[in-house]
mmCIF file of N, CA and C in Angstrom:
data_model
loop_
_atom_site.group_PDB
_atom_site.id
_atom_site.type_symbol
_atom_site.label_atom_id
_atom_site.label_comp_id
_atom_site.label_asym_id
_atom_site.label_seq_id
_atom_site.Cartn_x
_atom_site.Cartn_y
_atom_site.Cartn_z
ATOM 1 N N MET A 1 97.529 -3.337 40.696
ATOM 2 C CA MET A 1 96.102 -3.362 40.398
ATOM 3 C C MET A 1 95.550 -1.947 40.447
ATOM 4 N N ARG A 2 94.789 -1.601 39.416
ATOM 5 C CA ARG A 2 94.091 -0.312 39.421
ATOM 6 C C ARG A 2 92.995 -0.356 40.475
ATOM 7 N N ARG A 3 92.759 0.735 41.127
ATOM 8 C CA ARG A 3 91.784 0.765 42.218
ATOM 9 C C ARG A 3 90.537 1.589 41.896
ATOM 10 N N GLU A 4 90.577 2.387 40.833
ATOM 11 C CA GLU A 4 89.438 3.240 40.508
ATOM 12 C C GLU A 4 89.191 3.234 39.004
ATOM 13 N N LEU A 5 87.933 3.228 38.633
ATOM 14 C CA LEU A 5 87.491 3.382 37.256
ATOM 15 C C LEU A 5 86.398 4.443 37.263
ATOM 16 N N GLU A 6 86.257 5.203 36.176
ATOM 17 C CA GLU A 6 85.254 6.262 36.151
ATOM 18 C C GLU A 6 84.467 6.237 34.852
ATOM 19 N N ASP A 7 83.210 6.608 34.950
ATOM 20 C CA ASP A 7 82.321 6.784 33.801
ATOM 21 C C ASP A 7 81.645 8.138 33.949
ATOM 22 N N VAL A 8 81.345 8.760 32.819
ATOM 23 C CA VAL A 8 80.606 10.025 32.813
ATOM 24 C C VAL A 8 79.395 9.852 31.902
ATOM 25 N N CYS A 9 78.224 10.219 32.414
ATOM 26 C CA CYS A 9 77.016 10.179 31.588
ATOM 27 C C CYS A 9 76.250 11.483 31.775
ATOM 28 N N ARG A 10 75.285 11.696 30.900
ATOM 29 C CA ARG A 10 74.477 12.916 30.965
ATOM 30 C C ARG A 10 73.003 12.556 30.948
ATOM 31 N N VAL A 11 72.236 13.318 31.712
ATOM 32 C CA VAL A 11 70.777 13.221 31.709
ATOM 33 C C VAL A 11 70.228 14.645 31.704
ATOM 34 N N VAL A 12 68.958 14.777 31.396
ATOM 35 C CA VAL A 12 68.293 16.081 31.430
ATOM 36 C C VAL A 12 67.253 16.039 32.544
ATOM 37 N N VAL A 13 67.213 17.101 33.359
ATOM 38 C CA VAL A 13 66.263 17.179 34.472
ATOM 39 C C VAL A 13 64.838 17.208 33.920
ATOM 40 N N LYS A 14 64.018 16.301 34.443
ATOM 41 C CA LYS A 14 62.612 16.215 34.055
ATOM 42 C C LYS A 14 61.741 16.989 35.061
ATOM 43 N N PHE A 15 60.574 17.411 34.595
ATOM 44 C CA PHE A 15 59.642 18.129 35.459
ATOM 45 C C PHE A 15 59.291 17.312 36.700
ATOM 46 N N SER A 16 59.165 16.008 36.549
ATOM 47 C CA SER A 16 58.787 15.145 37.675
ATOM 48 C C SER A 16 59.857 15.088 38.762
ATOM 49 N N GLU A 17 61.041 15.626 38.502
ATOM 50 C CA GLU A 17 62.139 15.580 39.472
ATOM 51 C C GLU A 17 62.268 16.850 40.307
ATOM 52 N N ILE A 18 61.442 17.846 40.040
ATOM 53 C CA ILE A 18 61.591 19.111 40.764
ATOM 54 C C ILE A 18 60.575 19.206 41.905
ATOM 55 N N ASP A 19 60.853 20.107 42.842
ATOM 56 C CA ASP A 19 59.982 20.303 44.000
ATOM 57 C C ASP A 19 59.229 21.632 43.887
ATOM 58 N N SER A 20 58.580 22.041 44.960
ATOM 59 C CA SER A 20 57.774 23.266 44.941
ATOM 60 C C SER A 20 58.622 24.535 44.797
ATOM 61 N N MET A 21 59.926 24.421 45.038
ATOM 62 C CA MET A 21 60.826 25.568 44.859
ATOM 63 C C MET A 21 61.396 25.621 43.443
ATOM 64 N N ARG A 22 60.908 24.718 42.576
ATOM 65 C CA ARG A 22 61.333 24.617 41.174
ATOM 66 C C ARG A 22 62.805 24.236 41.035
ATOM 67 N N ARG A 23 63.273 23.465 42.008
ATOM 68 C CA ARG A 23 64.633 22.919 41.988
ATOM 69 C C ARG A 23 64.519 21.409 42.056
ATOM 70 N N VAL A 24 65.572 20.729 41.655
ATOM 71 C CA VAL A 24 65.541 19.277 41.755
ATOM 72 C C VAL A 24 65.384 18.886 43.219
ATOM 73 N N TRP A 25 64.380 18.064 43.478
ATOM 74 C CA TRP A 25 64.114 17.531 44.820
ATOM 75 C C TRP A 25 65.306 16.697 45.256
ATOM 76 N N HIS A 26 65.685 16.778 46.521
ATOM 77 C CA HIS A 26 66.892 16.106 47.009
ATOM 78 C C HIS A 26 66.863 14.602 46.745
ATOM 79 N N GLY A 27 65.721 13.965 46.815
ATOM 80 C CA GLY A 27 65.635 12.528 46.574
ATOM 81 C C GLY A 27 65.908 12.136 45.137
ATOM 82 N N SER A 28 65.732 13.070 44.207
ATOM 83 C CA SER A 28 66.006 12.766 42.800
ATOM 84 C C SER A 28 67.486 12.512 42.541
ATOM 85 N N TYR A 29 68.345 13.034 43.399
ATOM 86 C CA TYR A 29 69.774 12.807 43.207
ATOM 87 C C TYR A 29 70.130 11.330 43.374
ATOM 88 N N VAL A 30 69.370 10.628 44.190
ATOM 89 C CA VAL A 30 69.597 9.187 44.340
ATOM 90 C C VAL A 30 69.354 8.498 42.997
ATOM 91 N N THR A 31 68.360 8.974 42.251
ATOM 92 C CA THR A 31 68.102 8.450 40.906
ATOM 93 C C THR A 31 69.266 8.778 39.978
ATOM 94 N N TYR A 32 69.853 9.955 40.113
ATOM 95 C CA TYR A 32 71.020 10.294 39.293
ATOM 96 C C TYR A 32 72.190 9.356 39.612
ATOM 97 N N PHE A 33 72.353 9.021 40.881
ATOM 98 C CA PHE A 33 73.400 8.047 41.241
ATOM 99 C C PHE A 33 73.119 6.714 40.547
ATOM 100 N N GLU A 34 71.865 6.308 40.537
ATOM 101 C CA GLU A 34 71.470 5.063 39.864
ATOM 102 C C GLU A 34 71.747 5.158 38.364
ATOM 103 N N ASP A 35 71.414 6.298 37.759
ATOM 104 C CA ASP A 35 71.727 6.504 36.337
ATOM 105 C C ASP A 35 73.222 6.338 36.098
ATOM 106 N N GLY A 36 74.021 6.871 37.019
ATOM 107 C CA GLY A 36 75.476 6.744 36.900
ATOM 108 C C GLY A 36 75.936 5.300 36.985
ATOM 109 N N ARG A 37 75.363 4.529 37.913
ATOM 110 C CA ARG A 37 75.748 3.110 38.035
ATOM 111 C C ARG A 37 75.355 2.325 36.794
ATOM 112 N N GLU A 38 74.172 2.610 36.245
ATOM 113 C CA GLU A 38 73.756 1.913 35.028
ATOM 114 C C GLU A 38 74.692 2.230 33.875
ATOM 115 N N SER A 39 75.042 3.491 33.710
ATOM 116 C CA SER A 39 75.964 3.887 32.656
ATOM 117 C C SER A 39 77.338 3.243 32.873
ATOM 118 N N PHE A 40 77.781 3.208 34.124
ATOM 119 C CA PHE A 40 79.056 2.577 34.461
ATOM 120 C C PHE A 40 79.054 1.121 34.013
ATOM 121 N N GLY A 41 77.964 0.410 34.277
ATOM 122 C CA GLY A 41 77.859 -0.994 33.886
ATOM 123 C C GLY A 41 77.889 -1.202 32.386
ATOM 124 N N ARG A 42 77.382 -0.234 31.619
ATOM 125 C CA ARG A 42 77.468 -0.317 30.156
ATOM 126 C C ARG A 42 78.884 -0.020 29.679
ATOM 127 N N HIS A 43 79.552 0.915 30.342
ATOM 128 C CA HIS A 43 80.909 1.318 29.965
ATOM 129 C C HIS A 43 81.931 0.226 30.296
ATOM 130 N N TYR A 44 81.737 -0.461 31.412
ATOM 131 C CA TYR A 44 82.628 -1.530 31.865
ATOM 132 C C TYR A 44 81.827 -2.828 31.946
ATOM 133 N N PRO A 45 81.549 -3.450 30.791
ATOM 134 C CA PRO A 45 80.656 -4.624 30.742
ATOM 135 C C PRO A 45 81.078 -5.734 31.699
ATOM 136 N N GLY A 46 80.049 -6.401 32.225
ATOM 137 C CA GLY A 46 80.268 -7.529 33.125
ATOM 138 C C GLY A 46 79.842 -7.252 34.547
ATOM 139 N N ILE A 47 79.514 -5.993 34.861
ATOM 140 C CA ILE A 47 79.143 -5.646 36.233
ATOM 141 C C ILE A 47 77.773 -4.979 36.320
ATOM 142 N N GLY A 48 77.057 -4.941 35.216
ATOM 143 C CA GLY A 48 75.750 -4.298 35.194
ATOM 144 C C GLY A 48 74.678 -5.135 35.871
ATOM 145 N N TYR A 49 73.508 -4.539 36.018
ATOM 146 C CA TYR A 49 72.411 -5.224 36.696
ATOM 147 C C TYR A 49 71.978 -6.477 35.945
ATOM 148 N N ALA A 50 71.981 -6.446 34.614
ATOM 149 C CA ALA A 50 71.614 -7.643 33.844
ATOM 150 C C ALA A 50 72.615 -8.768 34.096
ATOM 151 N N ASP A 51 73.893 -8.424 34.251
ATOM 152 C CA ASP A 51 74.919 -9.432 34.552
ATOM 153 C C ASP A 51 74.639 -10.084 35.899
ATOM 154 N N MET A 52 74.284 -9.279 36.895
ATOM 155 C CA MET A 52 73.963 -9.822 38.214
ATOM 156 C C MET A 52 72.751 -10.743 38.139
ATOM 157 N N GLN A 53 71.718 -10.286 37.464
ATOM 158 C CA GLN A 53 70.488 -11.077 37.393
ATOM 159 C C GLN A 53 70.714 -12.411 36.706
ATOM 160 N N ARG A 54 71.546 -12.425 35.656
ATOM 161 C CA ARG A 54 71.874 -13.696 34.987
ATOM 162 C C ARG A 54 72.502 -14.685 35.954
ATOM 163 N N GLU A 55 73.247 -14.160 36.918
ATOM 164 C CA GLU A 55 73.933 -15.002 37.896
ATOM 165 C C GLU A 55 73.055 -15.307 39.113
ATOM 166 N N GLY A 56 71.863 -14.710 39.170
ATOM 167 C CA GLY A 56 70.981 -14.920 40.321
ATOM 168 C C GLY A 56 71.463 -14.200 41.567
ATOM 169 N N ILE A 57 72.176 -13.107 41.348
ATOM 170 C CA ILE A 57 72.771 -12.332 42.443
ATOM 171 C C ILE A 57 72.248 -10.903 42.363
ATOM 172 N N TYR A 58 72.064 -10.300 43.516
ATOM 173 C CA TYR A 58 71.583 -8.926 43.578
ATOM 174 C C TYR A 58 72.512 -8.127 44.488
ATOM 175 N N ALA A 59 72.460 -6.816 44.339
ATOM 176 C CA ALA A 59 73.349 -5.955 45.130
ATOM 177 C C ALA A 59 72.572 -4.738 45.626
ATOM 178 N N PRO A 60 71.750 -4.917 46.660
ATOM 179 C CA PRO A 60 71.002 -3.775 47.190
ATOM 180 C C PRO A 60 71.926 -2.773 47.873
ATOM 181 N N ILE A 61 71.435 -1.557 47.925
ATOM 182 C CA ILE A 61 72.175 -0.495 48.609
ATOM 183 C C ILE A 61 72.194 -0.791 50.107
ATOM 184 N N TYR A 62 73.381 -0.736 50.675
ATOM 185 C CA TYR A 62 73.576 -0.917 52.114
ATOM 186 C C TYR A 62 73.777 0.435 52.793
ATOM 187 N N ASP A 63 74.496 1.327 52.098
ATOM 188 C CA ASP A 63 74.836 2.618 52.691
ATOM 189 C C ASP A 63 74.820 3.664 51.589
ATOM 190 N N LEU A 64 74.297 4.852 51.903
ATOM 191 C CA LEU A 64 74.217 5.944 50.932
ATOM 192 C C LEU A 64 74.476 7.263 51.640
ATOM 193 N N HIS A 65 75.304 8.086 51.023
ATOM 194 C CA HIS A 65 75.585 9.427 51.541
ATOM 195 C C HIS A 65 75.430 10.420 50.399
ATOM 196 N N ALA A 66 74.925 11.613 50.714
ATOM 197 C CA ALA A 66 74.798 12.664 49.704
ATOM 198 C C ALA A 66 75.000 14.021 50.363
ATOM 199 N N LYS A 67 75.644 14.913 49.608
ATOM 200 C CA LYS A 67 75.800 16.312 50.006
ATOM 201 C C LYS A 67 75.360 17.157 48.823
ATOM 202 N N TYR A 68 74.704 18.290 49.137
ATOM 203 C CA TYR A 68 74.134 19.145 48.105
ATOM 204 C C TYR A 68 74.785 20.526 48.165
ATOM 205 N N PHE A 69 75.130 21.053 46.982
ATOM 206 C CA PHE A 69 75.876 22.308 46.943
ATOM 207 C C PHE A 69 75.197 23.411 46.131
ATOM 208 N N ALA A 70 74.586 23.058 45.010
ATOM 209 C CA ALA A 70 73.982 24.059 44.127
ATOM 210 C C ALA A 70 72.749 23.437 43.465
ATOM 211 N N PRO A 71 71.764 24.271 43.130
ATOM 212 C CA PRO A 71 70.520 23.717 42.587
ATOM 213 C C PRO A 71 70.626 23.337 41.105
ATOM 214 N N LEU A 72 69.769 22.390 40.741
ATOM 215 C CA LEU A 72 69.497 22.064 39.348
ATOM 216 C C LEU A 72 68.028 22.375 39.103
ATOM 217 N N ARG A 73 67.708 22.749 37.868
ATOM 218 C CA ARG A 73 66.328 23.099 37.524
ATOM 219 C C ARG A 73 65.884 22.302 36.299
ATOM 220 N N VAL A 74 64.579 22.318 36.050
ATOM 221 C CA VAL A 74 64.021 21.573 34.931
ATOM 222 C C VAL A 74 64.739 21.958 33.627
ATOM 223 N N ASN A 75 65.024 20.959 32.827
ATOM 224 C CA ASN A 75 65.708 21.067 31.530
ATOM 225 C C ASN A 75 67.211 21.318 31.630
ATOM 226 N N ASP A 76 67.762 21.443 32.839
ATOM 227 C CA ASP A 76 69.220 21.513 32.951
ATOM 228 C C ASP A 76 69.802 20.179 32.493
ATOM 229 N N GLU A 77 70.916 20.253 31.780
ATOM 230 C CA GLU A 77 71.640 19.030 31.458
ATOM 231 C C GLU A 77 72.574 18.731 32.632
ATOM 232 N N VAL A 78 72.561 17.482 33.063
ATOM 233 C CA VAL A 78 73.303 17.046 34.241
ATOM 234 C C VAL A 78 74.408 16.092 33.801
ATOM 235 N N GLU A 79 75.590 16.307 34.317
ATOM 236 C CA GLU A 79 76.727 15.421 34.043
ATOM 237 C C GLU A 79 77.029 14.647 35.325
ATOM 238 N N ILE A 80 76.958 13.328 35.227
ATOM 239 C CA ILE A 80 77.147 12.466 36.395
ATOM 240 C C ILE A 80 78.461 11.721 36.247
ATOM 241 N N HIS A 81 79.368 11.961 37.166
ATOM 242 C CA HIS A 81 80.645 11.238 37.209
ATOM 243 C C HIS A 81 80.502 10.124 38.243
ATOM 244 N N THR A 82 80.689 8.896 37.807
ATOM 245 C CA THR A 82 80.564 7.735 38.688
ATOM 246 C C THR A 82 81.912 7.048 38.755
ATOM 247 N N ARG A 83 82.451 6.940 39.949
ATOM 248 C CA ARG A 83 83.775 6.351 40.159
ATOM 249 C C ARG A 83 83.636 5.085 41.005
ATOM 250 N N TYR A 84 84.116 3.974 40.462
ATOM 251 C CA TYR A 84 84.179 2.716 41.200
ATOM 252 C C TYR A 84 85.382 2.782 42.129
ATOM 253 N N ILE A 85 85.184 2.420 43.382
ATOM 254 C CA ILE A 85 86.263 2.413 44.369
ATOM 255 C C ILE A 85 86.471 0.972 44.829
ATOM 256 N N PHE A 86 87.650 0.442 44.606
ATOM 257 C CA PHE A 86 87.950 -0.935 44.996
ATOM 258 C C PHE A 86 88.003 -1.062 46.515
ATOM 259 N N HIS A 87 87.337 -2.078 47.017
ATOM 260 C CA HIS A 87 87.450 -2.517 48.407
ATOM 261 C C HIS A 87 87.475 -4.033 48.379
ATOM 262 N N PRO A 88 88.295 -4.648 49.195
ATOM 263 C CA PRO A 88 88.259 -6.107 49.233
ATOM 264 C C PRO A 88 86.921 -6.571 49.813
ATOM 265 N N GLY A 89 86.508 -7.717 49.420
ATOM 266 C CA GLY A 89 85.254 -8.254 49.945
ATOM 267 C C GLY A 89 84.133 -8.173 48.939
ATOM 268 N N ALA A 90 83.034 -8.790 49.286
ATOM 269 C CA ALA A 90 81.872 -8.899 48.407
ATOM 270 C C ALA A 90 81.014 -7.650 48.527
ATOM 271 N N ARG A 91 81.435 -6.583 47.866
ATOM 272 C CA ARG A 91 80.732 -5.301 47.923
ATOM 273 C C ARG A 91 81.089 -4.464 46.711
ATOM 274 N N LEU A 92 80.230 -3.532 46.405
ATOM 275 C CA LEU A 92 80.462 -2.561 45.338
ATOM 276 C C LEU A 92 80.417 -1.176 45.958
ATOM 277 N N ASP A 93 81.440 -0.387 45.718
ATOM 278 C CA ASP A 93 81.501 0.972 46.254
ATOM 279 C C ASP A 93 81.669 1.962 45.105
ATOM 280 N N TYR A 94 80.849 3.003 45.138
ATOM 281 C CA TYR A 94 80.899 4.044 44.117
ATOM 282 C C TYR A 94 80.883 5.412 44.781
ATOM 283 N N GLN A 95 81.538 6.368 44.114
ATOM 284 C CA GLN A 95 81.448 7.778 44.482
ATOM 285 C C GLN A 95 80.885 8.521 43.284
ATOM 286 N N TYR A 96 80.130 9.582 43.554
ATOM 287 C CA TYR A 96 79.445 10.328 42.500
ATOM 288 C C TYR A 96 79.711 11.819 42.645
ATOM 289 N N GLN A 97 79.797 12.468 41.502
ATOM 290 C CA GLN A 97 79.769 13.925 41.447
ATOM 291 C C GLN A 97 78.750 14.297 40.381
ATOM 292 N N VAL A 98 77.841 15.201 40.743
ATOM 293 C CA VAL A 98 76.776 15.626 39.846
ATOM 294 C C VAL A 98 77.003 17.096 39.515
ATOM 295 N N PHE A 99 77.226 17.380 38.231
ATOM 296 C CA PHE A 99 77.525 18.731 37.775
ATOM 297 C C PHE A 99 76.394 19.265 36.895
ATOM 298 N N ARG A 100 76.176 20.568 36.954
ATOM 299 C CA ARG A 100 75.346 21.235 35.959
ATOM 300 C C ARG A 100 76.242 21.398 34.735
ATOM 301 N N ALA A 101 75.857 20.836 33.610
ATOM 302 C CA ALA A 101 76.730 20.788 32.435
ATOM 303 C C ALA A 101 77.006 22.173 31.845
ATOM 304 N N SER A 102 76.051 23.093 31.928
ATOM 305 C CA SER A 102 76.205 24.392 31.277
ATOM 306 C C SER A 102 77.366 25.206 31.822
ATOM 307 N N ASP A 103 77.648 25.088 33.126
ATOM 308 C CA ASP A 103 78.735 25.869 33.721
ATOM 309 C C ASP A 103 79.688 25.012 34.568
ATOM 310 N N HIS A 104 79.480 23.723 34.551
ATOM 311 C CA HIS A 104 80.289 22.736 35.264
ATOM 312 C C HIS A 104 80.373 23.016 36.776
ATOM 313 N N VAL A 105 79.276 23.500 37.339
ATOM 314 C CA VAL A 105 79.185 23.711 38.781
ATOM 315 C C VAL A 105 78.849 22.383 39.447
ATOM 316 N N LEU A 106 79.575 22.067 40.517
ATOM 317 C CA LEU A 106 79.286 20.862 41.290
ATOM 318 C C LEU A 106 78.006 21.102 42.089
ATOM 319 N N CYS A 107 76.984 20.296 41.819
ATOM 320 C CA CYS A 107 75.690 20.456 42.481
ATOM 321 C C CYS A 107 75.506 19.488 43.637
ATOM 322 N N ALA A 108 76.095 18.307 43.529
ATOM 323 C CA ALA A 108 75.968 17.305 44.594
ATOM 324 C C ALA A 108 77.077 16.285 44.444
ATOM 325 N N GLU A 109 77.358 15.625 45.550
ATOM 326 C CA GLU A 109 78.271 14.490 45.501
ATOM 327 C C GLU A 109 77.762 13.453 46.488
ATOM 328 N N GLY A 110 78.175 12.236 46.289
ATOM 329 C CA GLY A 110 77.691 11.191 47.170
ATOM 330 C C GLY A 110 78.498 9.918 47.035
ATOM 331 N N ALA A 111 78.065 8.908 47.776
ATOM 332 C CA ALA A 111 78.730 7.610 47.763
ATOM 333 C C ALA A 111 77.702 6.550 48.133
ATOM 334 N N THR A 112 77.881 5.368 47.554
ATOM 335 C CA THR A 112 77.043 4.229 47.920
ATOM 336 C C THR A 112 77.907 3.001 48.116
ATOM 337 N N THR A 113 77.403 2.101 48.945
ATOM 338 C CA THR A 113 77.962 0.768 49.113
ATOM 339 C C THR A 113 76.827 -0.219 48.896
ATOM 340 N N GLN A 114 77.092 -1.211 48.068
ATOM 341 C CA GLN A 114 76.126 -2.273 47.814
ATOM 342 C C GLN A 114 76.742 -3.584 48.280
ATOM 343 N N LEU A 115 75.922 -4.425 48.879
ATOM 344 C CA LEU A 115 76.365 -5.744 49.315
ATOM 345 C C LEU A 115 75.674 -6.797 48.456
ATOM 346 N N PHE A 116 76.368 -7.878 48.175
ATOM 347 C CA PHE A 116 75.804 -8.938 47.354
ATOM 348 C C PHE A 116 74.929 -9.869 48.184
ATOM 349 N N ILE A 117 73.791 -10.236 47.603
ATOM 350 C CA ILE A 117 72.953 -11.285 48.188
ATOM 351 C C ILE A 117 72.661 -12.311 47.106
ATOM 352 N N ASP A 118 72.473 -13.553 47.518
ATOM 353 C CA ASP A 118 72.195 -14.619 46.557
ATOM 354 C C ASP A 118 70.689 -14.731 46.311
ATOM 355 N N GLY A 119 70.298 -15.714 45.512
ATOM 356 C CA GLY A 119 68.903 -15.908 45.158
ATOM 357 C C GLY A 119 67.996 -16.210 46.332
ATOM 358 N N GLN A 120 68.561 -16.659 47.450
ATOM 359 C CA GLN A 120 67.775 -16.912 48.668
ATOM 360 C C GLN A 120 67.828 -15.710 49.622
ATOM 361 N N GLU A 121 68.329 -14.591 49.107
ATOM 362 C CA GLU A 121 68.443 -13.336 49.851
ATOM 363 C C GLU A 121 69.376 -13.433 51.048
ATOM 364 N N GLN A 122 70.396 -14.275 50.900
ATOM 365 C CA GLN A 122 71.410 -14.423 51.941
ATOM 366 C C GLN A 122 72.633 -13.582 51.570
ATOM 367 N N LEU A 123 73.180 -12.905 52.560
ATOM 368 C CA LEU A 123 74.373 -12.096 52.359
ATOM 369 C C LEU A 123 75.523 -12.977 51.900
ATOM 370 N N MET A 124 76.207 -12.549 50.856
ATOM 371 C CA MET A 124 77.360 -13.284 50.340
ATOM 372 C C MET A 124 78.630 -12.703 50.958
ATOM 373 N N LEU A 125 79.451 -13.553 51.521
ATOM 374 C CA LEU A 125 80.702 -13.109 52.119
ATOM 375 C C LEU A 125 81.877 -13.256 51.160
ATOM 376 N N ASP A 126 81.730 -14.144 50.177
ATOM 377 C CA ASP A 126 82.777 -14.339 49.169
ATOM 378 C C ASP A 126 82.393 -13.620 47.883
ATOM 379 N N LEU A 127 83.400 -13.242 47.121
ATOM 380 C CA LEU A 127 83.141 -12.573 45.849
ATOM 381 C C LEU A 127 82.392 -13.509 44.906
ATOM 382 N N PRO A 128 81.324 -13.021 44.271
ATOM 383 C CA PRO A 128 80.699 -13.828 43.221
ATOM 384 C C PRO A 128 81.696 -14.046 42.079
ATOM 385 N N ASP A 129 81.609 -15.194 41.426
ATOM 386 C CA ASP A 129 82.554 -15.510 40.345
ATOM 387 C C ASP A 129 82.546 -14.450 39.254
ATOM 388 N N TYR A 130 81.360 -13.997 38.845
ATOM 389 C CA TYR A 130 81.303 -13.016 37.760
ATOM 390 C C TYR A 130 82.006 -11.708 38.166
ATOM 391 N N TYR A 131 81.911 -11.348 39.449
ATOM 392 C CA TYR A 131 82.533 -10.120 39.926
ATOM 393 C C TYR A 131 84.053 -10.287 39.986
ATOM 394 N N ARG A 132 84.523 -11.445 40.400
ATOM 395 C CA ARG A 132 85.960 -11.713 40.411
ATOM 396 C C ARG A 132 86.518 -11.616 38.987
ATOM 397 N N GLN A 133 85.796 -12.185 38.025
ATOM 398 C CA GLN A 133 86.230 -12.122 36.626
ATOM 399 C C GLN A 133 86.238 -10.688 36.121
ATOM 400 N N TRP A 134 85.225 -9.923 36.504
ATOM 401 C CA TRP A 134 85.172 -8.518 36.108
ATOM 402 C C TRP A 134 86.373 -7.766 36.670
ATOM 403 N N GLN A 135 86.684 -7.978 37.942
ATOM 404 C CA GLN A 135 87.838 -7.311 38.550
ATOM 405 C C GLN A 135 89.131 -7.676 37.826
ATOM 406 N N GLN A 136 89.294 -8.946 37.486
ATOM 407 C CA GLN A 136 90.502 -9.371 36.778
ATOM 408 C C GLN A 136 90.615 -8.677 35.425
ATOM 409 N N LYS A 137 89.489 -8.512 34.749
ATOM 410 C CA LYS A 137 89.508 -7.872 33.432
ATOM 411 C C LYS A 137 89.769 -6.374 33.523
ATOM 412 N N TRP A 138 89.025 -5.666 34.375
ATOM 413 C CA TRP A 138 89.036 -4.214 34.352
ATOM 414 C C TRP A 138 90.016 -3.563 35.322
ATOM 415 N N LEU A 139 90.446 -4.284 36.353
ATOM 416 C CA LEU A 139 91.354 -3.682 37.326
ATOM 417 C C LEU A 139 92.797 -4.101 37.119
ATOM 418 N N SER A 140 93.038 -4.934 36.133
ATOM 419 C CA SER A 140 94.385 -5.412 35.852
ATOM 420 C C SER A 140 95.283 -4.242 35.431
ATOM 421 N N ASP A 141 96.510 -4.274 35.889
ATOM 422 C CA ASP A 141 97.482 -3.237 35.500
ATOM 423 C C ASP A 141 97.824 -3.296 34.020
ATOM 424 N N GLU A 142 97.469 -4.411 33.368
ATOM 425 C CA GLU A 142 97.810 -4.577 31.960
ATOM 426 C C GLU A 142 96.908 -3.753 31.052
ATOM 427 N N ARG A 143 95.826 -3.209 31.557
ATOM 428 C CA ARG A 143 94.895 -2.419 30.743
ATOM 429 C C ARG A 143 95.448 -1.065 30.457
#
């Protein structure tokens, strides 16, 4: 079984994302992680937010880590690498690397863990069916 899948997407830094030092505010990187997860869900269909909502399942962030290395500024093109990390159990784990596209400098990296909850907001301990099917499709060694 394959244990990791990766997607790469690009965004451009908006004025609303910078701080008084004219650099991307540290909290904006969490949005870049979200952009990466959304792109990942489009690249590997079946695990996106619309797929979860159709099933009446949600996956809020349980844990988030970020480290910052170099600044980004308004109008910089940002390259977000989002890597799915397999873990057994009803959870989604991703790692991120955020690069300045012009010189490929690593600006930040991070990781998130999401836990599944059902429509009654109860923690799910078993894999949702749609997620099990997604794993069978995308993590199979036959791909």
